[in-house]
Short mmCIF file of C-alpha atoms and ligand atoms in Angstrom, two decimals:
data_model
loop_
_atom_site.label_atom_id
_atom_site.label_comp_id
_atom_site.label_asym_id
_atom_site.label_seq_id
_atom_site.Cartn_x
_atom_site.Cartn_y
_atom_site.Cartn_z
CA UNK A 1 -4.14 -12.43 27.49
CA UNK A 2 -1.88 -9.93 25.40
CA UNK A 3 -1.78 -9.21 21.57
CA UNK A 4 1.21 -7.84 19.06
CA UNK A 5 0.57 -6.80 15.76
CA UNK A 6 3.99 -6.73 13.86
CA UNK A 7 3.51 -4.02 10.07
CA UNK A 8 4.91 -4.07 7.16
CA UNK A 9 4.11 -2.25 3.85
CA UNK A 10 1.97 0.20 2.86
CA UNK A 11 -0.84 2.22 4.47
CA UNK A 12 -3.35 0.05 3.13
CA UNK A 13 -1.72 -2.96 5.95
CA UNK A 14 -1.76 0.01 8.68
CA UNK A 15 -5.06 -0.03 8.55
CA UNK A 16 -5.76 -3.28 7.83
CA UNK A 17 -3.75 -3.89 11.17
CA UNK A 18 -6.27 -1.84 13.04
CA UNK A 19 -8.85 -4.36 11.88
CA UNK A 20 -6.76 -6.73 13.63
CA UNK A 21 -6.26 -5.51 16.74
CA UNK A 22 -10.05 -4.79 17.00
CA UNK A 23 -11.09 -8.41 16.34
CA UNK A 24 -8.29 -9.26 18.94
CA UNK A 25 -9.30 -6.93 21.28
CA UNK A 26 -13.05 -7.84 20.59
CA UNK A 27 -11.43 -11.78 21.78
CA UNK A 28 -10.51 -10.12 25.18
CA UNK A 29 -6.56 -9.73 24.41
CA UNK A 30 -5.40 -6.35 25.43
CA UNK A 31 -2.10 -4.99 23.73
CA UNK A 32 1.10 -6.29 24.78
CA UNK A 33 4.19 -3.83 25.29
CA UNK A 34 6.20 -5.97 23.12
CA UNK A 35 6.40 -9.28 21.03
CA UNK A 36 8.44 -10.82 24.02
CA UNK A 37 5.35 -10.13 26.77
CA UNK A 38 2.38 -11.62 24.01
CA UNK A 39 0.14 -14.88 24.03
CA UNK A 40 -0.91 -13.95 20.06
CA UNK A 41 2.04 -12.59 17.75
CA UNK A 42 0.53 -11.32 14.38
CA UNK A 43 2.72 -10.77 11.08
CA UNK A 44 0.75 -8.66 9.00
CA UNK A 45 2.99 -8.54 6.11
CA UNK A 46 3.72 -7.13 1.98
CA UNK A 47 5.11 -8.81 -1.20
CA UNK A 48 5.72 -5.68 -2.99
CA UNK A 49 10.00 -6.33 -2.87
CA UNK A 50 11.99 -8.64 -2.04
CA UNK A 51 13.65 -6.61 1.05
CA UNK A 52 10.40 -7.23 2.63
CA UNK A 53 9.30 -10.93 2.23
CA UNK A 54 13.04 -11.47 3.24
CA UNK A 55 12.57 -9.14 6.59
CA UNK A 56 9.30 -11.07 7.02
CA UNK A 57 11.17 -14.52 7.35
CA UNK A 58 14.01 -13.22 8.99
CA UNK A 59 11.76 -12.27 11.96
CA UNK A 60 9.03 -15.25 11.87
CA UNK A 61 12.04 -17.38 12.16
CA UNK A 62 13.59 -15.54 15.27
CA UNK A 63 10.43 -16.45 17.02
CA UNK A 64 10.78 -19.68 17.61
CA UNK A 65 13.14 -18.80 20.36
CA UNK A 66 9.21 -17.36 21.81
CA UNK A 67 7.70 -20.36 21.11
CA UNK A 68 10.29 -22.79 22.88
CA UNK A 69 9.81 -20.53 26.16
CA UNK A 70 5.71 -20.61 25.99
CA UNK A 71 4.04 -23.03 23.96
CA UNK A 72 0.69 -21.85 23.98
CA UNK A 73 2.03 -18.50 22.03
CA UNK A 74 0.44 -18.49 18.94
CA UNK A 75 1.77 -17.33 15.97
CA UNK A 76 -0.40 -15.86 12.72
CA UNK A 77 0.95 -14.86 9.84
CA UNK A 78 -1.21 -12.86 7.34
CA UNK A 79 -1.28 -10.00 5.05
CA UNK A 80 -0.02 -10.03 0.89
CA UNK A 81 3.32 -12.12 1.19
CA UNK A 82 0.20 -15.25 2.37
CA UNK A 83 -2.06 -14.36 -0.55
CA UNK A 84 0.27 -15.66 -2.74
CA UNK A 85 0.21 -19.97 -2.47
CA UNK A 86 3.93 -20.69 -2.83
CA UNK A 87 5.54 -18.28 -0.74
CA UNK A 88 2.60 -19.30 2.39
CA UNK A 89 3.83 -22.79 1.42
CA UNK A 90 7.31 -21.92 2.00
CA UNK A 91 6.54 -20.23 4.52
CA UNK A 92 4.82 -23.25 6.69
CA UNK A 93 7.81 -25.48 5.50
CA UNK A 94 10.09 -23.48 6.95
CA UNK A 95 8.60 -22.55 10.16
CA UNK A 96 6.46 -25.58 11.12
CA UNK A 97 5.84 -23.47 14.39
CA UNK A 98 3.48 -20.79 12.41
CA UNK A 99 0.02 -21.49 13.61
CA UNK A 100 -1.90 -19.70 11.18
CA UNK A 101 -1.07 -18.71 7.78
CA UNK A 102 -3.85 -16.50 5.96
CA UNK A 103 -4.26 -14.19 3.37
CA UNK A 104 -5.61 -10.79 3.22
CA UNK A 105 -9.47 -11.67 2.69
CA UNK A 106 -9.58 -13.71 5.38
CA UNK A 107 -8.74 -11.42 8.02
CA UNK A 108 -11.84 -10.91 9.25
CA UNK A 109 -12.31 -14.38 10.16
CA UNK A 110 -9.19 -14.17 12.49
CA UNK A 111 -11.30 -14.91 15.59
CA UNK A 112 -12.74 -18.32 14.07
CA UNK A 113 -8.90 -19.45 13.09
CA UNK A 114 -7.75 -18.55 16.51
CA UNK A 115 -10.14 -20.39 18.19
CA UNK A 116 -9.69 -23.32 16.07
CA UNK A 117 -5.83 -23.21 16.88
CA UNK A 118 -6.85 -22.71 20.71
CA UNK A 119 -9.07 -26.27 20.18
CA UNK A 120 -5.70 -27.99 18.77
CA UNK A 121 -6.10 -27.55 15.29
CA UNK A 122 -2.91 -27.16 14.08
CA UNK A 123 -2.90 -25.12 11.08
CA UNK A 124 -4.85 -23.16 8.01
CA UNK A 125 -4.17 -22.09 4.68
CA UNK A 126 -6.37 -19.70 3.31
CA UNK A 127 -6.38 -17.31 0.55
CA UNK A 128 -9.54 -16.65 -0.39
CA UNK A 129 -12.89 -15.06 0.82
CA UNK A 130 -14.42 -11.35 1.03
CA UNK A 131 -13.62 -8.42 2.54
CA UNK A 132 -16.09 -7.84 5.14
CA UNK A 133 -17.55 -3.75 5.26
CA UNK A 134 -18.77 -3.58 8.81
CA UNK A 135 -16.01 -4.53 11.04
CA UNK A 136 -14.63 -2.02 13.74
CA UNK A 137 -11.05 -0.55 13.75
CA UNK A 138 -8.75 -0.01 16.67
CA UNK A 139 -7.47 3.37 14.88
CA UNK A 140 -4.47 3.94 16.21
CA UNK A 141 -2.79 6.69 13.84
CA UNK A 142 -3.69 9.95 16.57
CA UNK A 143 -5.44 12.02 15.17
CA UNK A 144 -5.45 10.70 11.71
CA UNK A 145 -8.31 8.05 10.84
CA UNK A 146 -7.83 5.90 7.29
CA UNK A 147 -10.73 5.11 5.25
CA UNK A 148 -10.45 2.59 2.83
CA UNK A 149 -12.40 3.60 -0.19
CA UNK A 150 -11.31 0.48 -2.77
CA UNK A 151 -9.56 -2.62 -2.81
CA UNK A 152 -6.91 -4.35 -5.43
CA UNK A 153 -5.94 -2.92 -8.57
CA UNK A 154 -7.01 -3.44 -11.77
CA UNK A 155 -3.65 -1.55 -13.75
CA UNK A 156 -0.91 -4.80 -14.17
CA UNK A 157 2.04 -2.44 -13.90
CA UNK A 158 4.71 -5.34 -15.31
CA UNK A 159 6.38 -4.85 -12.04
CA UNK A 160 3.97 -5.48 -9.39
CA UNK A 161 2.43 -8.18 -7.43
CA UNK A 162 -0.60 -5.68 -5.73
CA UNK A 163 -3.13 -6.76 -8.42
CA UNK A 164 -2.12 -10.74 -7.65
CA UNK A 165 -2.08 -10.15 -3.97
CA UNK A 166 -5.11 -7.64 -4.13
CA UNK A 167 -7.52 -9.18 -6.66
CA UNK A 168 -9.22 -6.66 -8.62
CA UNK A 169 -10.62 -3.23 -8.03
CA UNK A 170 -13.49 -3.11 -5.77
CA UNK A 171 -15.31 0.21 -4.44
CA UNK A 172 -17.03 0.79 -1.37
CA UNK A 173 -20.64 1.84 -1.52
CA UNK A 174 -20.20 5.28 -1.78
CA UNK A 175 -23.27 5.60 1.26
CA UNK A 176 -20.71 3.04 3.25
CA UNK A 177 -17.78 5.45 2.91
CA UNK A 178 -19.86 8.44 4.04
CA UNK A 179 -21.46 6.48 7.09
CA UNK A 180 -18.12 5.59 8.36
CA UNK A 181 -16.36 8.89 7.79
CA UNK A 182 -19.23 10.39 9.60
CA UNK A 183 -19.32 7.80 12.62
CA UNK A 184 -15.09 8.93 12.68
CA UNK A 185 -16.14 13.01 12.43
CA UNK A 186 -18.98 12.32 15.37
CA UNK A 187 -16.13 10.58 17.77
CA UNK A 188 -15.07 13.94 17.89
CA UNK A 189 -11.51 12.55 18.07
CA UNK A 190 -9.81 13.10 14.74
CA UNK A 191 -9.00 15.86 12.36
CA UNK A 192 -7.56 14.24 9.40
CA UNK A 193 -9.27 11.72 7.29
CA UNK A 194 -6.96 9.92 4.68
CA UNK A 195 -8.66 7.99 2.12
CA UNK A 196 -6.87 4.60 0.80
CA UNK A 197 -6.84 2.83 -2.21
CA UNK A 198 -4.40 1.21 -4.64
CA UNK A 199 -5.28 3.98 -7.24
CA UNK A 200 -8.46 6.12 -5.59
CA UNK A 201 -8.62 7.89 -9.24
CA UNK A 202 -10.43 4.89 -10.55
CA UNK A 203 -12.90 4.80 -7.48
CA UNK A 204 -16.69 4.10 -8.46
CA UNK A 205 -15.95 2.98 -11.84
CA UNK A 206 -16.81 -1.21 -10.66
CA UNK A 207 -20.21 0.52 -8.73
CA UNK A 208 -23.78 -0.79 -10.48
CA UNK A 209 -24.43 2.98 -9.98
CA UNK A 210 -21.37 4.52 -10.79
CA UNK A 211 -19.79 7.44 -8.58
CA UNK A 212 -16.73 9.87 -9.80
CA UNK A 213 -13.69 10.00 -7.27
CA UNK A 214 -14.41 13.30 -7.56
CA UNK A 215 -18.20 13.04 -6.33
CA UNK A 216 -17.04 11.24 -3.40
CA UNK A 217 -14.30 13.92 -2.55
CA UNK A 218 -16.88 16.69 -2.80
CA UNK A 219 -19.65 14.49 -0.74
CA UNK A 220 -16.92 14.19 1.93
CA UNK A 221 -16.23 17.69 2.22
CA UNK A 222 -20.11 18.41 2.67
CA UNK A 223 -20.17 16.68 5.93
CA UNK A 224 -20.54 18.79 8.77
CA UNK A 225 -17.06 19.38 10.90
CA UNK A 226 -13.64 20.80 11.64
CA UNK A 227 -11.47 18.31 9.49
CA UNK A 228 -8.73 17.84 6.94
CA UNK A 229 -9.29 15.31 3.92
CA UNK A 230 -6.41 13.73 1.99
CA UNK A 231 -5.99 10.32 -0.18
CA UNK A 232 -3.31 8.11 -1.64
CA UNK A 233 -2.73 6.87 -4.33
CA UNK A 234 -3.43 8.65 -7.80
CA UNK A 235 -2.89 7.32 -10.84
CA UNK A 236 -1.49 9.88 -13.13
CA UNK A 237 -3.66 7.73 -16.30
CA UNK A 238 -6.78 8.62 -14.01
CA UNK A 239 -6.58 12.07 -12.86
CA UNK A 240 -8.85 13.76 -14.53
CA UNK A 241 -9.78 17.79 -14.48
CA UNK A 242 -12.49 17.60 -12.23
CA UNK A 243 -10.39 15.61 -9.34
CA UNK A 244 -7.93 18.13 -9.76
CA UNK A 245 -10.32 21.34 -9.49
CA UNK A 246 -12.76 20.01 -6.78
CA UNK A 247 -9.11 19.55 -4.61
CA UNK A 248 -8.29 23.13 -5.65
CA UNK A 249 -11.78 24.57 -4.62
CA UNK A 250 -12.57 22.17 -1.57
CA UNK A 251 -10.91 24.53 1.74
CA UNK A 252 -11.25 20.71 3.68
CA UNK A 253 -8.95 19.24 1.16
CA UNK A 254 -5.48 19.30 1.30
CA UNK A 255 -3.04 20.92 -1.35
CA UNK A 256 -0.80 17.78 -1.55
CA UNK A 257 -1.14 14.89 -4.48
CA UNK A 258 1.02 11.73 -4.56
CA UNK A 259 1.12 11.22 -8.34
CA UNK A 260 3.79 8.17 -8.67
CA UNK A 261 5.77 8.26 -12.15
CA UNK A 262 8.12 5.31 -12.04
CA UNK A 263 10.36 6.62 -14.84
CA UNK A 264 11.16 9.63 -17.18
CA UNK A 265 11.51 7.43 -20.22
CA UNK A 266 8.88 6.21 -22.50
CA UNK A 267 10.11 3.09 -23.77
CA UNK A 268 10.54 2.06 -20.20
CA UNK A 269 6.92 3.41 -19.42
CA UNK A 270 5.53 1.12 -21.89
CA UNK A 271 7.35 -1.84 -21.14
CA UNK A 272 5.77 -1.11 -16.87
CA UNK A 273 2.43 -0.84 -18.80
CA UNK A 274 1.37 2.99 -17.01
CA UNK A 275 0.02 3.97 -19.88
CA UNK A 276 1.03 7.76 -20.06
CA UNK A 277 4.44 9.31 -21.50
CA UNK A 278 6.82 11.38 -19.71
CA UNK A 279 5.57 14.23 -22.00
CA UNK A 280 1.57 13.66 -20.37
CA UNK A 281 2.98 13.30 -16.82
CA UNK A 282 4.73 16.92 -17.17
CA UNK A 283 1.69 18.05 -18.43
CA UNK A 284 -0.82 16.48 -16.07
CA UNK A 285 2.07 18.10 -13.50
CA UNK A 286 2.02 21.76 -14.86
CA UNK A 287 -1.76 20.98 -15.02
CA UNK A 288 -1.68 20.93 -11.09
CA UNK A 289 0.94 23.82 -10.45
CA UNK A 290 -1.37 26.13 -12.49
CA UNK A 291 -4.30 25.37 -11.11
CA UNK A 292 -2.95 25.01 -7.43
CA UNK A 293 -0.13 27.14 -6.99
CA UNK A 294 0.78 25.53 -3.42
CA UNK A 295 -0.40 21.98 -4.04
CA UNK A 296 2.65 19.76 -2.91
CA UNK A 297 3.95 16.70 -5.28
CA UNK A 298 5.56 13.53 -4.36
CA UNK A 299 6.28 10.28 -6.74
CA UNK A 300 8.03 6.97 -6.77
CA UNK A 301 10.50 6.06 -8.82
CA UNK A 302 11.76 2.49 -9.48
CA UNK A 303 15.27 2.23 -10.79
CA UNK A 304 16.88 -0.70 -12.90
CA UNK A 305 13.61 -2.07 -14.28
CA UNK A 306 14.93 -5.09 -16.87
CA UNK A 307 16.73 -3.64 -20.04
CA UNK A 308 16.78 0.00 -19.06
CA UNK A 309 19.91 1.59 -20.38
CA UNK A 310 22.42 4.46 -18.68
CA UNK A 311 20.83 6.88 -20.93
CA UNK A 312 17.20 5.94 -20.11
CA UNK A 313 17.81 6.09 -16.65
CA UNK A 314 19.31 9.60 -17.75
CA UNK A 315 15.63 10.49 -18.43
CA UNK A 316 14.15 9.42 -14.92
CA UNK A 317 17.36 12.10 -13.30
CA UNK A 318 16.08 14.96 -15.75
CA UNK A 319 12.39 14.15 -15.24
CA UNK A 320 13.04 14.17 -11.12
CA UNK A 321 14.91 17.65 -12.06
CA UNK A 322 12.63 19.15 -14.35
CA UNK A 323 9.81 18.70 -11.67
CA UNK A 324 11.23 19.60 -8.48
CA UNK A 325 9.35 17.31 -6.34
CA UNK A 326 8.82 18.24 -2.59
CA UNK A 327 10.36 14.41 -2.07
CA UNK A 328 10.34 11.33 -3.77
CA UNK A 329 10.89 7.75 -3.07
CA UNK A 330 13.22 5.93 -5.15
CA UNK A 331 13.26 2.09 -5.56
CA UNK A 332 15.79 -0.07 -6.39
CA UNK A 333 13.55 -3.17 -8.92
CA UNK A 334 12.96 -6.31 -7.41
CA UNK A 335 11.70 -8.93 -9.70
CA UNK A 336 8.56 -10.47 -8.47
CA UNK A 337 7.81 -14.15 -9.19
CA UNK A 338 4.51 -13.98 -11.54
CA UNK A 339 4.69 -10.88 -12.80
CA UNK A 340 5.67 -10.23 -16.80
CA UNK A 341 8.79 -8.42 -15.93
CA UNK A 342 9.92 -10.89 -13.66
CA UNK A 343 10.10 -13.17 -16.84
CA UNK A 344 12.04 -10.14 -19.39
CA UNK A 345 15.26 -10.01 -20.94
CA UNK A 346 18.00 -8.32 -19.52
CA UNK A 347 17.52 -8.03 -16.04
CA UNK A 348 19.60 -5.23 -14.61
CA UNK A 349 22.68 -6.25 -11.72
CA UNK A 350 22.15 -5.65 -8.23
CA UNK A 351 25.36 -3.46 -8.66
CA UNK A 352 24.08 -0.84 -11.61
CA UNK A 353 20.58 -0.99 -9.38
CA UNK A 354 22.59 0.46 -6.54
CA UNK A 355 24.58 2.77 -8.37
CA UNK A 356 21.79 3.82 -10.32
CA UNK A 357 19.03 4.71 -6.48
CA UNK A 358 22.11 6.46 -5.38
CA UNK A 359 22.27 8.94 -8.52
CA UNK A 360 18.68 9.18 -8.19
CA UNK A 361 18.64 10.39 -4.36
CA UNK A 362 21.55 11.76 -4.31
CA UNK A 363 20.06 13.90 -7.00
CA UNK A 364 17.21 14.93 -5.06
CA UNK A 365 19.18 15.70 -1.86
CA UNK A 366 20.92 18.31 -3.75
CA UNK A 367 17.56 19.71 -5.26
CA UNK A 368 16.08 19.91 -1.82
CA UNK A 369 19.00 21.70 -0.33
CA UNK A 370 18.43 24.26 -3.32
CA UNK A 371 14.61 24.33 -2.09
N1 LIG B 401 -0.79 1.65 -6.10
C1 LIG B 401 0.27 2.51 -5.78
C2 LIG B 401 1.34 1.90 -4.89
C3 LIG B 401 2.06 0.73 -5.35
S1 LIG B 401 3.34 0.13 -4.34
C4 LIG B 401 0.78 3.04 -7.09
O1 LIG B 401 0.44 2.58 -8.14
O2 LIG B 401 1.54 3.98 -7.04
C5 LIG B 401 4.34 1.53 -3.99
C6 LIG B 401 5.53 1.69 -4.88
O3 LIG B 401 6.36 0.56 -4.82
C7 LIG B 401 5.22 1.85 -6.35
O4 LIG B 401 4.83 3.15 -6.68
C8 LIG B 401 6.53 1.47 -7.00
O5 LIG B 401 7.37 2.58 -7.14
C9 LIG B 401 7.14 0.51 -5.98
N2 LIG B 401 7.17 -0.87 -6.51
C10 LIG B 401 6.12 -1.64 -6.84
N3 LIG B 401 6.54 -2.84 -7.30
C11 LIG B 401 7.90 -2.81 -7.25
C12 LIG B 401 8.92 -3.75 -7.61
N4 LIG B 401 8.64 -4.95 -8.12
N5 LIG B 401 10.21 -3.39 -7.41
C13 LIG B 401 10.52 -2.17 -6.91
N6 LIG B 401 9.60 -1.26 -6.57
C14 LIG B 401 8.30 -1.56 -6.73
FE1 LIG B 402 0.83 -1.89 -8.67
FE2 LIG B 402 0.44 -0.42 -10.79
FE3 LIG B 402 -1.63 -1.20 -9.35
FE4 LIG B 402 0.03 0.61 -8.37
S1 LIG B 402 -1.26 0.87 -10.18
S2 LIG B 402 -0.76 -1.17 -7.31
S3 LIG B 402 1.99 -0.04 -9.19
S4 LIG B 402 -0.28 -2.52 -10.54
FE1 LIG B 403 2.82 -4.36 0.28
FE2 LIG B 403 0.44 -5.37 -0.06
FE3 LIG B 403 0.72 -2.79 0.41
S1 LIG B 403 2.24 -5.91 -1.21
S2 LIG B 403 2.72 -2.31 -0.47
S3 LIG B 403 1.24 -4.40 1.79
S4 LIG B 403 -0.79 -3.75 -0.92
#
């Protein structure tokens, strides 16, 4: 019996992907080549625009063609697009052939909704549950291993469906984290560990014994080994001195911080709810280029966000300018139903949303050609 995992989104799905395919693999299934040669078909899928729900249904629905030739393939469909009730709805409507529709805190009872599927039950809707700590990975980034430090996201940017999808911000047991990165370090295998969380600044904080991001970086680096350490993504409202200095004096730690700023303009800043200006992101950036010389910078930017004017947008090009990123990603908005700037005034036209992600990376090309 063969297995396909099919990822979308963010690292955070990667990984949780690699749960996946150990529970399957756990089941007996070994990996299939390709979605074509598979008994099990997994969609392991993200709500964060749009573009990518649409993607998702685009290829769920091609698989009937799958189904029609074997009947016994079974189809899951999983991940932060399920979390949210309509859209798994929808999604069931639309594709009565979808065994299994779950959301993310239920993966780790894949096995028990297989099986059920396997004894003729037709279908599940779940969205609910825990994260289990102790289940295996298949890791299957070389010689990279993700560690998931947190879950969900406590911030509300106006734009985003992560803390709906996510839930709220929950930390690992800081002796958890270290356990696992250790069991990784003792496989002897990898040489790069990448922490992941929504926003890894705030880690600890939920903890009955509270435990600074910075505590846990520093603990990491203790352990014994050849290895790399790195961690996405940062918060620029949470990252404080001491994060910033233990990354400049750790040697295992690596010079690079993805510090998303969304836009150069304040009133637009406010109205996403990050809670800095562009004034405290230059500073928190200068902050980092004095203190680490060599440290690269990346962001995000989204473009279009509902009322922003020409000359706002004006802001994010000089912000993007004034930094010099070593790359960005820039994002055209994409209302999300739920959220509070799904329901604003003024919501921007596809066209001026295109025109405008064009400016933006166009923009950056020409600063990268200028190095
Ligand atoms: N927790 C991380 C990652 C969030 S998702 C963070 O806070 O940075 C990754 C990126 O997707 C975000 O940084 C943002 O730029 C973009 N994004 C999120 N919601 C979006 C939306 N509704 N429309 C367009 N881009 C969005
Ligand atoms: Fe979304 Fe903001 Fe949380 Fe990032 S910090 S996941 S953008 S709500
Ligand atoms: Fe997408 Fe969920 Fe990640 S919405 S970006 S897969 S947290």
């Amino acid at each position: 019996m063969k297995y396909f995992v099919v990822t979308y989104g963010c690292q955070m799905n990667v990984h949780e992907s690699e749960k996946i395919a150990a529970i399957l693999e756990n089941m007996g299934y070994s990996l299939a080549p390709d979605r074509e040669n598979a008994d099990i078909i997994v969609f392991n899928t993200c709500a964060i625009r749009e573009g990518a729900e649409d993607r998702v249904f685009g290829n769920v629905g091609n698989l009937k063609r799958l189904k029609k030739k074997n009947k016994d393939l079974i189809i899951a469909v999983c991940g932060c697009m399920t979390q949210k009730e309509q859209t798994a709805q929808k999604l069931m409507q639309k594709f009565p052939f979808v065994d299994i529709v779950i959301g993310t805190f239920n993966i780790p009872k894949l096995q028990y909704y297989i099986e059920a599927v396997q004894k003729g039950r037709q279908f599940e809707l779940l969205n609910e549950g825990e994260l289990d700590e102790i289940l295996p990975y298949k890791r299957t980034s070389g010689d990279n291993a993700w560690v998931n430090i947190m879950q969900g996201c406590n911030n509300f940017c106006t734009y985003c469906i992560v803390p709906y999808v996510r839930g709220r911000e929950k930390s690992r047991k800081e002796e958890n984290i270290l356990k696992e990165v250790k069991s990784i370090l003792d496989e002897g295998k990898y040489k790069k560990i990448t922490l992941l969380g929504q926003n890894v600044n705030s880690y600890g904080k939920d903890l009955t014994a509270p435990v600074s991001f910075a505590k846990l970086l520093k603990d990491i680096c203790a352990l014994e080994g050849d290895f790399s350490l790195s961690f996405m993504t940062s918060h620029p409202k949470d990252l404080t001195d001491d994060v910033i200095e233990v990354i400049k004096s750790e040697p295992k730690i690596e010079k690079y911080i993805h510090l998303p700023a969304q836009s150069g303009n304040n009133r637009i800043l406010k109205l996403m709810n990050r809670k800095y200006t562009r004034e405290k992101y230059l500073e928190i950036i200068d902050k980092i280029r004095k203190k680490i010389p060599n440290c690269r910078i990346t962001s995000d930017f989204i473009v279009g966000f509902p009322s922003e004017t020409e000359e706002e947008f004006n802001d994010t090009l000089s912000l993007v300018e004034r930094v010099k990123f070593d790359s960005i990603f820039a994002f055209m908005y994409s209302p999300r139903e739920g959220t509070v700037a799904s329901q604003m005034q003024d919501q921007i036209s596809e066209q001026v949303k295109r025109k405008r992600v064009n400016k933006l990376l166009q923009l950056e090309k020409k600063l990268q050609k200028e190095g």
